[in-house]
Coordinates of C-alpha atoms and ligand atoms in Angstrom, one line a residue:
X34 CA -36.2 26.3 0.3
X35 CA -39.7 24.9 0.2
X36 CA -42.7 26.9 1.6
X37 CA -45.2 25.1 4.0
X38 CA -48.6 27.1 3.8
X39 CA -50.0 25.9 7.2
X40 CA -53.9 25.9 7.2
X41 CA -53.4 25.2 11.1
X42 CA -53.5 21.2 10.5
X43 CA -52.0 19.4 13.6
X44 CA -49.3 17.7 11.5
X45 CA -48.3 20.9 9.4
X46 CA -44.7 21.0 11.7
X47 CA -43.9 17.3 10.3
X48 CA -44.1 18.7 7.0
X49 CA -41.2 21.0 7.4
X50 CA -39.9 18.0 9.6
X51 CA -39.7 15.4 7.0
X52 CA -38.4 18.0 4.3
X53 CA -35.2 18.7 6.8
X54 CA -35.0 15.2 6.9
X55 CA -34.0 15.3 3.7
X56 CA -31.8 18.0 4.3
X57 CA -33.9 20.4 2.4
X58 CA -35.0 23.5 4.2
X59 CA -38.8 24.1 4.8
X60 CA -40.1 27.5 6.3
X61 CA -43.9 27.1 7.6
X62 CA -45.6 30.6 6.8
X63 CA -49.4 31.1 7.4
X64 CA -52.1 29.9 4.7
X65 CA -53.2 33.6 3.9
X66 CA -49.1 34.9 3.0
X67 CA -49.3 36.8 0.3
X68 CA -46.9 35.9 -2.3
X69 CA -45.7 39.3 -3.0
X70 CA -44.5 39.5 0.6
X71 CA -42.1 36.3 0.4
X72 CA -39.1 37.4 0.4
X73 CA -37.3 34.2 -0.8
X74 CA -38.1 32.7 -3.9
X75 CA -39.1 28.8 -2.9
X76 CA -38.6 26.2 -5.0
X77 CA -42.0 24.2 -4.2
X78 CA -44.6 24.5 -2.3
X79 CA -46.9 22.2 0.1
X80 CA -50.2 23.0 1.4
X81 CA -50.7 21.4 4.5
X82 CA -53.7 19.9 5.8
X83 CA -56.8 21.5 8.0
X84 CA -59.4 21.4 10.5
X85 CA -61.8 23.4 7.9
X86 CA -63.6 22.5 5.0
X87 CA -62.7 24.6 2.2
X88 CA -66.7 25.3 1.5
X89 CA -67.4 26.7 5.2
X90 CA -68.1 30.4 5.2
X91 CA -64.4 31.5 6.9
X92 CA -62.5 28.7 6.1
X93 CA -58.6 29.9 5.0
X94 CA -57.7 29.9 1.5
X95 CA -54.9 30.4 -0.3
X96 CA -53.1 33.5 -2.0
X97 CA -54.6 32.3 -6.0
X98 CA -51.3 33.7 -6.9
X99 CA -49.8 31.1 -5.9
X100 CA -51.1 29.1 -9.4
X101 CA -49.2 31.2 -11.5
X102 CA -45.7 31.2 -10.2
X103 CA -45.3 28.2 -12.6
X104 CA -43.2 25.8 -9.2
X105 CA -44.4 22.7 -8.2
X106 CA -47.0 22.7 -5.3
X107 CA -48.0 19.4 -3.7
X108 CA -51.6 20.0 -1.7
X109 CA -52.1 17.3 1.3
X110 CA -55.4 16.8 3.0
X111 CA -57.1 20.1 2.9
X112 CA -54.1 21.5 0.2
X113 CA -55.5 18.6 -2.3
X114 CA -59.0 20.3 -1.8
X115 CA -57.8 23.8 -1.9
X116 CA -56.2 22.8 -5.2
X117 CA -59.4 21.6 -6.7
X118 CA -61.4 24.7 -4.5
X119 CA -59.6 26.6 -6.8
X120 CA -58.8 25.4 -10.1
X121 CA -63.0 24.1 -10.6
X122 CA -62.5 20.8 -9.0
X123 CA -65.7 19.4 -6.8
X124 CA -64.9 18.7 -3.2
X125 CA -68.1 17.1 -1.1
X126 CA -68.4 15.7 2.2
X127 CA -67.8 12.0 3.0
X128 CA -70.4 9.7 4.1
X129 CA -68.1 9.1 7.1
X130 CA -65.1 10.9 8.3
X131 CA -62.6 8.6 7.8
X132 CA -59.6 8.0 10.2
X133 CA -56.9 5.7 10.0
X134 CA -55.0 3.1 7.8
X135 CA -55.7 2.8 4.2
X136 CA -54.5 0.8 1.5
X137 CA -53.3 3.4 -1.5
X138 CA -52.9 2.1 -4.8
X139 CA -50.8 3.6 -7.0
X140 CA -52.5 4.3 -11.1
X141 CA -50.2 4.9 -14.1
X142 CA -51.5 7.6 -16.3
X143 CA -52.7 6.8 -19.5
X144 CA -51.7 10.0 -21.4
X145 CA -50.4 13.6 -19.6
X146 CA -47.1 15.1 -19.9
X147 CA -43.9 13.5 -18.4
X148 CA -44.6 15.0 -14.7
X149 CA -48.0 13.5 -13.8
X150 CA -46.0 10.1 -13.1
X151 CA -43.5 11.6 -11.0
X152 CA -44.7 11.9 -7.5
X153 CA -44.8 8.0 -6.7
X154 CA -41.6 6.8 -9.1
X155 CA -40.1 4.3 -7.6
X156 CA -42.2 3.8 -4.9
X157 CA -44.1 0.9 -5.8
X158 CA -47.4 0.1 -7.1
X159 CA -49.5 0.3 -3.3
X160 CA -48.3 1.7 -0.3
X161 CA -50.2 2.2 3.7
X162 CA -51.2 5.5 3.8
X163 CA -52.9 7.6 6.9
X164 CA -56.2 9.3 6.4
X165 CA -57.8 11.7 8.4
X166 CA -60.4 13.4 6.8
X167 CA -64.4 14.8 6.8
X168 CA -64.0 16.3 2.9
X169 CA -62.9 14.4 0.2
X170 CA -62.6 15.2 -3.9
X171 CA -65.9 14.2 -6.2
X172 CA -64.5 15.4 -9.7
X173 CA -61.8 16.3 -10.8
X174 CA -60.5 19.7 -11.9
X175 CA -59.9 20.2 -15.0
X176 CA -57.0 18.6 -16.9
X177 CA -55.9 16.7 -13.7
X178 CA -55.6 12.9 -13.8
X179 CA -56.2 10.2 -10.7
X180 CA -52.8 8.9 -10.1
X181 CA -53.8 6.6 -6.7
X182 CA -57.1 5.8 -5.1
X183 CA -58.3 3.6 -2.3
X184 CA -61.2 1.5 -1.2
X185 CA -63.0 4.9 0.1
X186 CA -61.2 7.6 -1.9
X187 CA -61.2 7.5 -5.7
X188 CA -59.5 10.7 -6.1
X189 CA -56.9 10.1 -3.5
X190 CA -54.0 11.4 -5.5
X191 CA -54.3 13.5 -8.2
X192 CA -51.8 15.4 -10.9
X193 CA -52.0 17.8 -13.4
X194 CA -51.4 16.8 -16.7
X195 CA -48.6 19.4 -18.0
X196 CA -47.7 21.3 -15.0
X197 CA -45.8 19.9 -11.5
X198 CA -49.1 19.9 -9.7
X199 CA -50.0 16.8 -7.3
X200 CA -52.5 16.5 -4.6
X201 CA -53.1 13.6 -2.2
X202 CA -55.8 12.7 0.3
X203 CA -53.7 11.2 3.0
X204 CA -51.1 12.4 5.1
X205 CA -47.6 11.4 3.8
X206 CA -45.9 13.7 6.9
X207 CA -46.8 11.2 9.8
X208 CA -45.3 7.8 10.4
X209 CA -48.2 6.1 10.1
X210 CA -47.7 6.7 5.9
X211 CA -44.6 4.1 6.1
X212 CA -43.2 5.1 2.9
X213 CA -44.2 9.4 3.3
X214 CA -40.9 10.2 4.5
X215 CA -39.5 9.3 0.9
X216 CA -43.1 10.5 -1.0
X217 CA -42.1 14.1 0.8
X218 CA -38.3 13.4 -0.8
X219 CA -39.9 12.1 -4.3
X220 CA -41.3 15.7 -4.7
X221 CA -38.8 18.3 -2.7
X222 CA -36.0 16.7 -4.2
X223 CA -37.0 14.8 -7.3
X224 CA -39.6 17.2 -8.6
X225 CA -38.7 20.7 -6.7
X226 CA -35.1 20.0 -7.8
X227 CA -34.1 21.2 -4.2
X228 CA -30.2 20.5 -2.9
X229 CA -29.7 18.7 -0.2
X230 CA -28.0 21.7 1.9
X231 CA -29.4 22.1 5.1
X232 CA -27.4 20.7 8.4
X233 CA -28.4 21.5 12.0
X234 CA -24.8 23.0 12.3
X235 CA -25.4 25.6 9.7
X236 CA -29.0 26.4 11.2
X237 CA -26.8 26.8 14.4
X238 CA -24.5 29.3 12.6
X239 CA -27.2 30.8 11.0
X240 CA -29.1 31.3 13.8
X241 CA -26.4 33.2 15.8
X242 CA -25.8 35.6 13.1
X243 CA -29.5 35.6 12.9
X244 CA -29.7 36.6 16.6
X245 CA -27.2 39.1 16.2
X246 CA -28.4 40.9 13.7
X247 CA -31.8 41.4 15.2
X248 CA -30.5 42.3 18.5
X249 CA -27.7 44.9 17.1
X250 CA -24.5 45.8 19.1
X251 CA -25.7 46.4 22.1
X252 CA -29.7 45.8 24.1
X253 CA -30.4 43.5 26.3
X254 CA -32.6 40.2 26.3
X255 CA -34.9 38.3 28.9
X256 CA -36.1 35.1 28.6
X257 CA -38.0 32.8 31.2
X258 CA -36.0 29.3 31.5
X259 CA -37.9 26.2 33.0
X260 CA -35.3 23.3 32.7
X261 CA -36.9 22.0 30.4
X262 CA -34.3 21.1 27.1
X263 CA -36.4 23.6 25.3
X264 CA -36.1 27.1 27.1
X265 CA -32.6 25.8 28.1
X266 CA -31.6 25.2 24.3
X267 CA -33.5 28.8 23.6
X268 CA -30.9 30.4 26.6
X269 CA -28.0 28.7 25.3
X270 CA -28.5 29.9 21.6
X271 CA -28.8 33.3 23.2
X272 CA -26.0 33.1 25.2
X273 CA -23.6 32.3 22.5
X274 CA -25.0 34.9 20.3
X275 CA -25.3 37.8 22.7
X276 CA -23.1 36.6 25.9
X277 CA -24.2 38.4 29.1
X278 CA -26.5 40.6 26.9
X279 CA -29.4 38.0 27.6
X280 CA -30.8 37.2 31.0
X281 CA -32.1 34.3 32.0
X282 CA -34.7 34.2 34.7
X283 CA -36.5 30.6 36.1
X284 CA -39.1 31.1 38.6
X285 CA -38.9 28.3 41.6
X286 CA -43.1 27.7 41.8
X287 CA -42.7 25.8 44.5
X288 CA -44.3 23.0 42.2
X289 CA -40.9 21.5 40.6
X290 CA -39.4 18.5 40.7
X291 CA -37.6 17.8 44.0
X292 CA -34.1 19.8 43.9
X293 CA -34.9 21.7 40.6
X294 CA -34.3 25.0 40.8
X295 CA -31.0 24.3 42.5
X296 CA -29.6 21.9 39.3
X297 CA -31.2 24.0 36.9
X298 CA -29.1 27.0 38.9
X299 CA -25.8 24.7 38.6
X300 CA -26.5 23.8 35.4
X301 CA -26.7 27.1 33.5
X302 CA -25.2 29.2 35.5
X303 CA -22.1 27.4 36.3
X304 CA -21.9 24.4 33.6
X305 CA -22.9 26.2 30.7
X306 CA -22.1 30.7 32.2
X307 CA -25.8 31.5 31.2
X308 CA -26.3 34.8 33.1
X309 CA -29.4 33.5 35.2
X310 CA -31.4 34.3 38.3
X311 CA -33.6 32.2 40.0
X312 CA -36.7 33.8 41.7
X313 CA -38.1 31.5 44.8
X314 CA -41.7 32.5 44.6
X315 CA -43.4 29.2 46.0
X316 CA -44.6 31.2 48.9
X317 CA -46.6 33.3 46.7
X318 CA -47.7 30.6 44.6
X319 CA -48.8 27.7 47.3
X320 CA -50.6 30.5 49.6
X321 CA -52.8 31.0 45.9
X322 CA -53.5 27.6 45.0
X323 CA -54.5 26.8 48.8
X324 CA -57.8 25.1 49.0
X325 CA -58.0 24.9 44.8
X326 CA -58.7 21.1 43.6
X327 CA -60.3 22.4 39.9
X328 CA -57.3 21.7 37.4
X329 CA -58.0 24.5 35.0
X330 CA -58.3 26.4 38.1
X331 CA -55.0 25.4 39.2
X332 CA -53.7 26.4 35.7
X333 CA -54.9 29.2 35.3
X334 CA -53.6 30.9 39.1
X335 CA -49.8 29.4 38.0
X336 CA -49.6 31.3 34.6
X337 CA -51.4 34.3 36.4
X338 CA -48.8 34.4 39.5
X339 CA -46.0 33.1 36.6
X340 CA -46.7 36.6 34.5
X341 CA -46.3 38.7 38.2
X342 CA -43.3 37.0 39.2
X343 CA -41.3 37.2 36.0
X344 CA -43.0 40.9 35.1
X345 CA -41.3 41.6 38.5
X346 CA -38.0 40.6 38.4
X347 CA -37.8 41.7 34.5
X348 CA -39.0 45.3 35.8
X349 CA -35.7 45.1 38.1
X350 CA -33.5 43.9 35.3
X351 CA -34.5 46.9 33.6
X352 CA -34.6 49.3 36.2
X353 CA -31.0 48.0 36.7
X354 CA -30.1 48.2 32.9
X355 CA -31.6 51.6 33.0
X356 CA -29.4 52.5 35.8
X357 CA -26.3 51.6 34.3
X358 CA -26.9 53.3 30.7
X359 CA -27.7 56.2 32.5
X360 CA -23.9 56.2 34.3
X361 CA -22.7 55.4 31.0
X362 CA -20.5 52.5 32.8
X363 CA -19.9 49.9 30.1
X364 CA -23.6 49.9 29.0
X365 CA -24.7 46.8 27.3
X366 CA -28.1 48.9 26.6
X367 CA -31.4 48.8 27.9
X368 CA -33.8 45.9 27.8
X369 CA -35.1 45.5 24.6
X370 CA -36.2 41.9 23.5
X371 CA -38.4 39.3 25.3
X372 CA -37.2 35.5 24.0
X373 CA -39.6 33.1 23.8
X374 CA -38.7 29.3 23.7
X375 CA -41.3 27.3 22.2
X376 CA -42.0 24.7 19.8
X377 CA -44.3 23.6 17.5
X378 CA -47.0 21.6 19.5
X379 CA -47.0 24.9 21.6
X380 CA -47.7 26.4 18.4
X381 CA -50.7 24.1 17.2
X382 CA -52.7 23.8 20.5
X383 CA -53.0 27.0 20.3
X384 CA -54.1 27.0 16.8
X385 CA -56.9 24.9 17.6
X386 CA -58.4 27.6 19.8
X387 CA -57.8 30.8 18.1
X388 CA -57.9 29.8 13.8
X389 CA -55.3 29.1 11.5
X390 CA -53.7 32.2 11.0
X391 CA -53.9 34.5 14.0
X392 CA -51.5 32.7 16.2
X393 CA -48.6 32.0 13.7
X394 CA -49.0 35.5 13.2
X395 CA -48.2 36.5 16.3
X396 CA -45.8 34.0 16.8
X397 CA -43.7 35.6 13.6
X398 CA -44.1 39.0 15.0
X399 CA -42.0 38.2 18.0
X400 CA -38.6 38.4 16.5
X401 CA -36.7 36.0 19.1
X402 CA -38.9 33.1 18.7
X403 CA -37.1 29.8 19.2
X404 CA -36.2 27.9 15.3
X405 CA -39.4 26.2 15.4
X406 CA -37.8 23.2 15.7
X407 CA -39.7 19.9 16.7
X408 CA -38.6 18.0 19.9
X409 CA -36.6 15.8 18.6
X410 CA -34.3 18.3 16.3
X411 CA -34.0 20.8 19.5
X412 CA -32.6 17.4 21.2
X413 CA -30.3 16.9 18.8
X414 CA -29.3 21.1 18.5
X415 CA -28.8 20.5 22.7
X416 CA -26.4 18.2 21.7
X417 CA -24.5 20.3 19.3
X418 CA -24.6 23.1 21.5
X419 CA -22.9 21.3 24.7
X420 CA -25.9 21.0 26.6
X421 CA -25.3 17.9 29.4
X422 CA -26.9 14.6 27.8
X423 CA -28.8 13.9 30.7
X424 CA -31.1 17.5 30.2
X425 CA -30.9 16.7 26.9
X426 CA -32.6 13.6 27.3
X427 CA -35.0 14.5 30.3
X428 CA -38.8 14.1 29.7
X429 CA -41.0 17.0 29.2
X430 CA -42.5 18.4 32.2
X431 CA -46.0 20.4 32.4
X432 CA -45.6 23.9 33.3
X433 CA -48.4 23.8 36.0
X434 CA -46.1 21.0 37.5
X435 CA -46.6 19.0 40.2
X436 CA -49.9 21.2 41.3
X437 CA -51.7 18.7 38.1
X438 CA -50.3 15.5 39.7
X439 CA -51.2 16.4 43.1
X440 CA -55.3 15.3 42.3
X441 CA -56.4 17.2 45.4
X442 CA -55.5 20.7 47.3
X443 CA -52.0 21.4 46.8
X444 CA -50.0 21.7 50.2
X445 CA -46.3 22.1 51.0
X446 CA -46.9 18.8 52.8
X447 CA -48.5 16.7 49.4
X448 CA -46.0 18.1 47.3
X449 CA -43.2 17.2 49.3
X450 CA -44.5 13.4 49.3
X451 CA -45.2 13.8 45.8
X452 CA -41.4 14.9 44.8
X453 CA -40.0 12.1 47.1
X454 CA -41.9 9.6 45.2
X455 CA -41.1 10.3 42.1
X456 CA -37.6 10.8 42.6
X457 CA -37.5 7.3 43.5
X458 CA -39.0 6.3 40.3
X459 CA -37.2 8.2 38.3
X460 CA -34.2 7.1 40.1
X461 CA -35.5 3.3 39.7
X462 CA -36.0 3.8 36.0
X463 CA -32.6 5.5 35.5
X464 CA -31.0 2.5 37.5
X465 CA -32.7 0.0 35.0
X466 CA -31.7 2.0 32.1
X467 CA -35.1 2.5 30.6
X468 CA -35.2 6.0 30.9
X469 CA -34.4 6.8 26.8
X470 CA -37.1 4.3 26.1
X471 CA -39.5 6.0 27.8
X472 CA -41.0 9.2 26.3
X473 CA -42.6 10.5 29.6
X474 CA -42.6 9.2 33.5
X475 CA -44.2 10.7 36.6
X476 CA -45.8 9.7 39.8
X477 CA -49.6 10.9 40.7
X478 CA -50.4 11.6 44.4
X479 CA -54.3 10.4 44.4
X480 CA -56.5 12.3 46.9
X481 CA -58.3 8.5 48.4
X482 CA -57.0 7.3 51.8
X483 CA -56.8 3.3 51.6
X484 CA -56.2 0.9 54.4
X485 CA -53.2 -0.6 54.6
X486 CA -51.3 -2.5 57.2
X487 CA -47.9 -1.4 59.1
X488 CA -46.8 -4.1 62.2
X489 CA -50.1 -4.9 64.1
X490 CA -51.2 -1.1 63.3
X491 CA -53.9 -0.6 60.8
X492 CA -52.9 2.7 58.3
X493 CA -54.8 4.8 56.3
X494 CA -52.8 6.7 54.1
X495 CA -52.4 8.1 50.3
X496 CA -51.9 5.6 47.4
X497 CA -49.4 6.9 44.4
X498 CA -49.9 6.2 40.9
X499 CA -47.2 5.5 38.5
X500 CA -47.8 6.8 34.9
X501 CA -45.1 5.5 32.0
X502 CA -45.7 6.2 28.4
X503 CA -44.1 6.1 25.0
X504 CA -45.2 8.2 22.5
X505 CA -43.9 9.9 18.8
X506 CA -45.5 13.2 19.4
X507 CA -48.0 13.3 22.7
X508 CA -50.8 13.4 20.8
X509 CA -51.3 9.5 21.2
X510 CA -49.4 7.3 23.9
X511 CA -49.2 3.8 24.8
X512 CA -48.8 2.8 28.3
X513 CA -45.0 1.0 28.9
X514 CA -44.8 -2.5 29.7
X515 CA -42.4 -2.8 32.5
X516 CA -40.4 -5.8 33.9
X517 CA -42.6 -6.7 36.8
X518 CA -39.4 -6.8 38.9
X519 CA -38.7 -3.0 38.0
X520 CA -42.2 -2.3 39.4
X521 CA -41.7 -4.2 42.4
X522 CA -38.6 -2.6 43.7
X523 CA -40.2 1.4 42.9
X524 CA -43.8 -0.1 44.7
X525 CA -41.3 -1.5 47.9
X526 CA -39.4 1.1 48.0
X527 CA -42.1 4.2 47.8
X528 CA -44.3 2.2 50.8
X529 CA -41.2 1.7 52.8
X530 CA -39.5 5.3 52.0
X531 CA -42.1 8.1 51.5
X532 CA -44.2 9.0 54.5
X533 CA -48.0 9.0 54.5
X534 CA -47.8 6.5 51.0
X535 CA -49.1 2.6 52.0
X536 CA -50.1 1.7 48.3
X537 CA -48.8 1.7 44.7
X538 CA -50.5 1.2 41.6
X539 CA -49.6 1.9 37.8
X540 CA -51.7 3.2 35.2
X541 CA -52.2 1.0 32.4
X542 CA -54.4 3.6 30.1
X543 CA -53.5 4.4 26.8
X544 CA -54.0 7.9 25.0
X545 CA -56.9 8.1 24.1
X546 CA -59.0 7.3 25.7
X547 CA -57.0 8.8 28.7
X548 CA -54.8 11.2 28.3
X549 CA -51.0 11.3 29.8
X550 CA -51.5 13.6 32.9
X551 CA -54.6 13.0 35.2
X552 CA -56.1 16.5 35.2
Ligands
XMP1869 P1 -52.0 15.2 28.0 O1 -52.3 15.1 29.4 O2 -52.7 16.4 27.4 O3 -50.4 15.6 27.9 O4 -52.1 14.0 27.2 C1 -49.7 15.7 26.7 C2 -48.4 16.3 27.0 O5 -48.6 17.7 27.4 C3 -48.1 17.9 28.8 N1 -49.1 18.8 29.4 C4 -48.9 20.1 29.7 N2 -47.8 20.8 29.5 N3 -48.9 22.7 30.5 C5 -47.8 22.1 29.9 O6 -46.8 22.9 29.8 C6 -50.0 21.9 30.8 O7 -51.0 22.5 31.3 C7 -50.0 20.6 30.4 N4 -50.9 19.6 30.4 C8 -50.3 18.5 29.9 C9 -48.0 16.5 29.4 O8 -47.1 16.5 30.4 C10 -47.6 15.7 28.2 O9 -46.3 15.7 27.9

């Protein structure tokens, strides 16, 4: 196992990513674990990267500890600066903050021990790395030796000379490092020594007995399902560990996707036995949201009436579970365990909000917490696990839903035009078989009337945007390029199908500037 110490850097999941990879396990623990309370002994250990500077008055720092367990540690970012924070190094603040490509090249030690080399063997002399960062190195720490630099960073990667100590300015962990994946690989497997042993299989195994053992022989489980491949993943893990011990509720917000709650209802319930109930609360939630245009607004009332709904129906579940231990009648126990299903990028915008530490904190405190996978390993555990490709595959969807693509007052009437519309594009997309190369579609219904023109009859009706992006992570996207005939038969066929719609358009704005949703 290698340890991740996350100081809350937005790439500290593709860290542990890139390690499994690699088939090498990676647990992500917070920056301020103390090593005494590891129970595992690692093998190596990566600091991640950070928003802080490591001079700022309450910036995180590492457990000093950590120096005299005598493993290789590998400091990216931030970690490279920690190192040198710590071991009398001078870290100052760049002229710039520099963001983006950079040309790395790689510097053969004259002199050190055997080790200082072995971070970049075999990987060429220069390699494209990523930078993002405000801090950068300005001496060395003692007995450390440059082993890369670039244009702007002369310390840009750095190693000790006896002991398996590297740090490196860039970030190896996202795809825009080209060769990080195998710089990650040089030093988990080459320099940590780790076996290649981890399988998504095993994890599966693991996590069952994992499961069970937490929950005991008997106690029940809630969990809130959306649809969405993650929570239905979470349910399905749950399900095979516990069986009708965990209880799956989905709340219809009235918001979905046209038909949702029903296939989400045949889906779990009948394809794959999940004990589930679905709760149709849209009255509740569109009588709220009436007359609301503000989006955080809008937010803020779903997650509200979203935490009354589900409080609700868990209270009956219980009062139910309650009920029956009390007859004694084949208890399967009380209710005892909430499940949460969520994944990293949940994980790190919250982060940004509340510091490094405090939200992984509470996030390990909740027992059931989904694997902490990223999106594209819970795919591939869906898989594994039976779950019916198309889910599988199906784009994310916001949890405010439709009541953030609807730009004005949300109405039975604008959602219902909404849904129709993008079924048909989805349907369209799915027809053309570009659905798997998209990473997220939807339509937008825009609150502007425009004139159009129906038979002699002047109309004046709503227009719909089309939004189509690829994207690795969400936290950039580029607009998809469409066949123009694609477009042409979704524009014809919205005008000609959807009520109160007389205009199509399609949003060619990439992320950032813009940002995938409209509000
Ligand atoms: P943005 O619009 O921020 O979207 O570029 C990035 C990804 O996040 C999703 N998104 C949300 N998901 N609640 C969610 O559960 C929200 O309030 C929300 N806002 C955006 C969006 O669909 C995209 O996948």
């Amino acid at each position: 196992t290698v340890l991740i110490l996350d100081f809350g850097s937005q790439y500290s999941h593709l860290i542990t990513r890139r390690c499994r990879e690699h088939n090498v396990y990676a647990e992500l623990m917070p920056c301020t674990t103390k090593i005494k309370d590891i129970k595992f002994k690692p093998k190596g250990i990566i600091l991640s990267g950070s928003p802080y500077s490591v001079y700022d008055k309450d910036s995180p720092h590492v457990d000093p500890a950590v120096f005299d367990l005598g493993i290789p540690i590998l400091g990216i970012c931030y970690g490279l600066q920690e190192i040198a924070w710590n071991l009398n190094g001078k870290v100052s603040p760049c002229d710039h903050r520099e963001y983006g490509f950079s040309q790395l090249q790689v510097k053969k030690s004259d002199g050190g021990g055997a080790s200082v080399d072995a971070l970049f063997e075999g990987l060429g002399d220069e390699m494209q790395v990523w930078m993002s960062h405000g801090d950068q190195l300005s001496a060395l720490p003692p007995d450390f030796h440059i082993i890369g630099y670039t244009q702007s960073a002369p310390y840009a990667a750095i190693a000790h000379n006896s002991k398996p100590l590297y740090g490196i300015q860039f970030h190896p962990e996202v795809t825009h490092s080209p060769r990080g994946k195998e710089l990650i690989g040089r030093f988990v497997l080459g320099i940590c020594g780790c076996r290649k042993n981890w399988t998504m299989e095993e994890f599966i195994g693991k996590e069952i007995a994992r499961i069970r053992e937490i929950c005991g022989p008997k106690g029940r489980v809630i969990g809130a399902v959306s649809g969405g491949v993650d929570s239905t993943v979470a349910a399905k893990l749950m399900h095979e560990a516990i069986g009708d011990r965990f209880h799956a509720i989905m709340v219809d917000n009235g918001v979905l996707r046209m038909n949702e709650a029903q296939q989400v209802n045949d889906m779990l319930n009948k394809d794959l036995g999940v004990n589930l109930t679905v709760v149709d609360a849209s009255d509740m939630f569109l009588s709220r949201l009436e007359g609301i245009e503000d989006p955080e607004q809008k937010r803020k009332i779903i997650g509200n009436t979203f935490i009354n709904v589900f409080e609700a129906e868990a209270a009956k579940i219980e009062a139910a579970a309650d009920d029956e231990e009390k007859r004694g009648a084949a208890a399967k126990g009380r209710v005892e365990w909430l499940l949460q299903g969520t994944l990293y990028p949940d994980v790190i915008e919250s982060i940004s909000f509340k510091g490094p530490s405090a939200t992984i904190k509470t996030h390990h405190n909740s027992p059931l917490h989904h694997p902490l996978l990223t999106s594209d390993e819970v795919r591939a555990l869906g898989r594994l696990l039976s779950i019916p490709a198309p889910l599988v595959q199906r784009h994310p969807f916001p949890g405010p839903g439709l009541a953030i693509r609807i730009l004005g007052p949300v109405t039975r009437d604008q959602v219902k035009i909404l849904q129709h519309a993008d079924s048909i594009y989805i349907e369209e997309i799915r027809k053309a078989k570009l659905y798997d190369q998209i990473s997220q579609a939807f339509a937008v219904l825009l609150p502007v009337r425009a004139v159009g023109v129906m038979g002699d009859q002047r109309t004046y009706e709503q227009v719909i945007a089309l939004r189509a992006v690829q994207s690795e992570d969400f936290m950039t996207a580029d607009w998809y390029v469409f066949p123009p005939e694609v477009l042409r038969r979704i524009s014809s066929r919205i005008t000609n199908e959807v009520a109160g719609i007389n205009r199509v358009t399609y949003d060619i704005s990439s992320k950032p500037p813009a940002t995938v949703e409209w509000l």
